[in-house]
Amino acid sequence: MATMIKIDKCVAKPTEFSAIKITSSLGDEVQKAFKAANKLDEKLDKPSNTWKAIFQYHGLIWTDIWGFEFIANYGKKNQCRRQPVSLNDRIVEDRDSEQFLIPNELFERYFM
C-alpha cells in the first residue's frame, strides 16, 4: 500500500515586526534598572517598580541569582515562562505585540 504525500509550495507574505537586539550595553542598562527597582521595592508590599521595569524593557529581566532572562508577553494571558537570554539574541514583537525570543543564528539565517 503506497502512501501519497502531497507537498505544497508556500510563499511567506512580507510582514513588519520590531526586533530588539540583546547587546552588552543593553544588558548593563537592564541590570542597573533592576537593581534600582529592587532597592525601591524593599520598602513596598509589592514589587511595583520591578513590574514597571519588566514592561519598560519588553520582558527582559535581571536577577542576582539567574542573571538575564526573558518573559515573553509579560502581564498578558499568553505570558510565557522565563527563558535564558544570550548576547545578540533578538526579542521580536509582531504587529499584534506578541513577543518571541529568537536566537541570533536563526535570526540572521531567516531575516538578514
CSV table of C-alpha atoms in Angstrom, one decimal:
chain,number,residue,atom,x,y,z
A,1,MET,CA,0.0,0.0,0.0
A,2,ALA,CA,1.6,3.2,-1.2
A,3,THR,CA,1.2,6.4,0.8
A,4,MET,CA,0.7,9.5,-1.3
A,5,ILE,CA,2.4,12.6,0.1
A,6,LYS,CA,1.2,15.9,-1.1
A,7,ILE,CA,3.8,18.7,-1.0
A,8,ASP,CA,2.5,22.2,-1.3
A,9,LYS,CA,4.6,25.3,-2.3
A,10,CYS,CA,4.5,28.0,0.3
A,11,VAL,CA,5.3,31.7,0.0
A,12,ALA,CA,5.7,33.9,3.0
A,13,LYS,CA,4.0,37.2,2.8
A,14,PRO,CA,6.1,40.3,3.7
A,15,THR,CA,5.4,41.2,7.3
A,16,GLU,CA,6.6,44.0,9.5
A,17,PHE,CA,7.9,43.5,13.1
A,18,SER,CA,10.1,45.1,15.6
A,19,ALA,CA,13.3,43.5,16.8
A,20,ILE,CA,15.4,44.3,19.9
A,21,LYS,CA,19.0,43.0,19.8
A,22,ILE,CA,20.5,41.9,23.1
A,23,THR,CA,23.8,43.8,23.4
A,24,SER,CA,26.2,44.2,26.3
A,25,SER,CA,25.2,47.9,26.7
A,26,LEU,CA,21.5,46.9,26.9
A,27,GLY,CA,22.4,44.3,29.4
A,28,ASP,CA,24.3,46.8,31.6
A,29,GLU,CA,21.3,49.2,31.4
A,30,VAL,CA,18.8,46.5,32.3
A,31,GLN,CA,20.9,45.3,35.2
A,32,LYS,CA,21.3,48.8,36.6
A,33,ALA,CA,17.5,49.5,36.2
A,34,PHE,CA,16.5,46.3,38.0
A,35,LYS,CA,19.0,46.9,40.9
A,36,ALA,CA,17.5,50.3,41.3
A,37,ALA,CA,13.9,48.9,41.2
A,38,ASN,CA,14.7,46.2,43.7
A,39,LYS,CA,16.1,48.9,46.1
A,40,LEU,CA,12.9,51.0,45.8
A,41,ASP,CA,10.7,47.9,46.2
A,42,GLU,CA,12.3,46.9,49.5
A,43,LYS,CA,10.1,49.4,51.3
A,44,LEU,CA,6.9,48.3,49.5
A,45,ASP,CA,4.4,45.5,49.9
A,46,LYS,CA,4.6,44.5,46.2
A,47,PRO,CA,7.4,44.9,43.6
A,48,SER,CA,5.7,47.6,41.5
A,49,ASN,CA,9.0,49.2,40.4
A,50,THR,CA,10.2,45.8,39.2
A,51,TRP,CA,7.0,45.3,37.3
A,52,LYS,CA,7.4,48.7,35.6
A,53,ALA,CA,11.0,47.8,34.7
A,54,ILE,CA,9.8,44.5,33.1
A,55,PHE,CA,7.3,46.4,30.9
A,56,GLN,CA,9.9,49.1,30.1
A,57,TYR,CA,12.4,46.6,28.9
A,58,HIS,CA,9.9,44.5,26.9
A,59,GLY,CA,10.1,41.4,29.2
A,60,LEU,CA,13.8,41.4,29.8
A,61,ILE,CA,14.7,40.8,33.5
A,62,TRP,CA,17.7,40.7,35.7
A,63,THR,CA,18.1,38.8,38.9
A,64,ASP,CA,21.2,38.3,41.0
A,65,ILE,CA,20.7,34.5,41.1
A,66,TRP,CA,19.8,33.7,37.4
A,67,GLY,CA,21.2,36.7,35.6
A,68,PHE,CA,19.4,37.8,32.4
A,69,GLU,CA,16.1,36.2,31.3
A,70,PHE,CA,13.2,37.0,29.1
A,71,ILE,CA,9.5,36.7,29.8
A,72,ALA,CA,7.5,36.8,26.5
A,73,ASN,CA,4.2,38.6,26.6
A,74,TYR,CA,4.7,39.7,30.3
A,75,GLY,CA,1.4,40.5,32.0
A,76,LYS,CA,-0.8,39.1,29.2
A,77,LYS,CA,-2.9,35.9,29.1
A,78,ASN,CA,-0.4,34.2,26.9
A,79,GLN,CA,2.6,35.1,29.1
A,80,CYS,CA,5.4,32.5,28.7
A,81,ARG,CA,7.8,31.0,31.2
A,82,ARG,CA,11.2,32.6,31.8
A,83,GLN,CA,13.8,31.9,29.0
A,84,PRO,CA,17.6,32.4,29.2
A,85,VAL,CA,18.9,35.1,27.0
A,86,SER,CA,22.3,35.2,25.1
A,87,LEU,CA,24.2,38.1,23.7
A,88,ASN,CA,22.9,39.0,20.2
A,89,ASP,CA,19.6,37.2,20.5
A,90,ARG,CA,16.5,39.1,19.4
A,91,ILE,CA,13.2,39.9,21.0
A,92,VAL,CA,10.8,40.1,18.1
A,93,GLU,CA,7.4,41.8,18.5
A,94,ASP,CA,4.8,41.3,15.8
A,95,ARG,CA,2.2,43.8,14.8
A,96,ASP,CA,-0.2,42.3,17.5
A,97,SER,CA,2.5,43.0,20.1
A,98,GLU,CA,3.1,39.2,20.6
A,99,GLN,CA,6.8,38.6,21.6
A,100,PHE,CA,9.2,35.8,20.7
A,101,LEU,CA,12.8,35.2,21.6
A,102,ILE,CA,14.9,34.2,18.6
A,103,PRO,CA,18.5,33.1,18.9
A,104,ASN,CA,21.0,35.1,16.9
A,105,GLU,CA,21.9,32.4,14.4
A,106,LEU,CA,18.3,31.8,13.5
A,107,PHE,CA,17.5,35.5,13.2
A,108,GLU,CA,20.5,36.0,10.9
A,109,ARG,CA,19.6,33.0,8.8
A,110,TYR,CA,16.0,33.9,8.2
A,111,PHE,CA,15.8,37.7,8.5
A,112,MET,CA,19.1,39.2,7.4
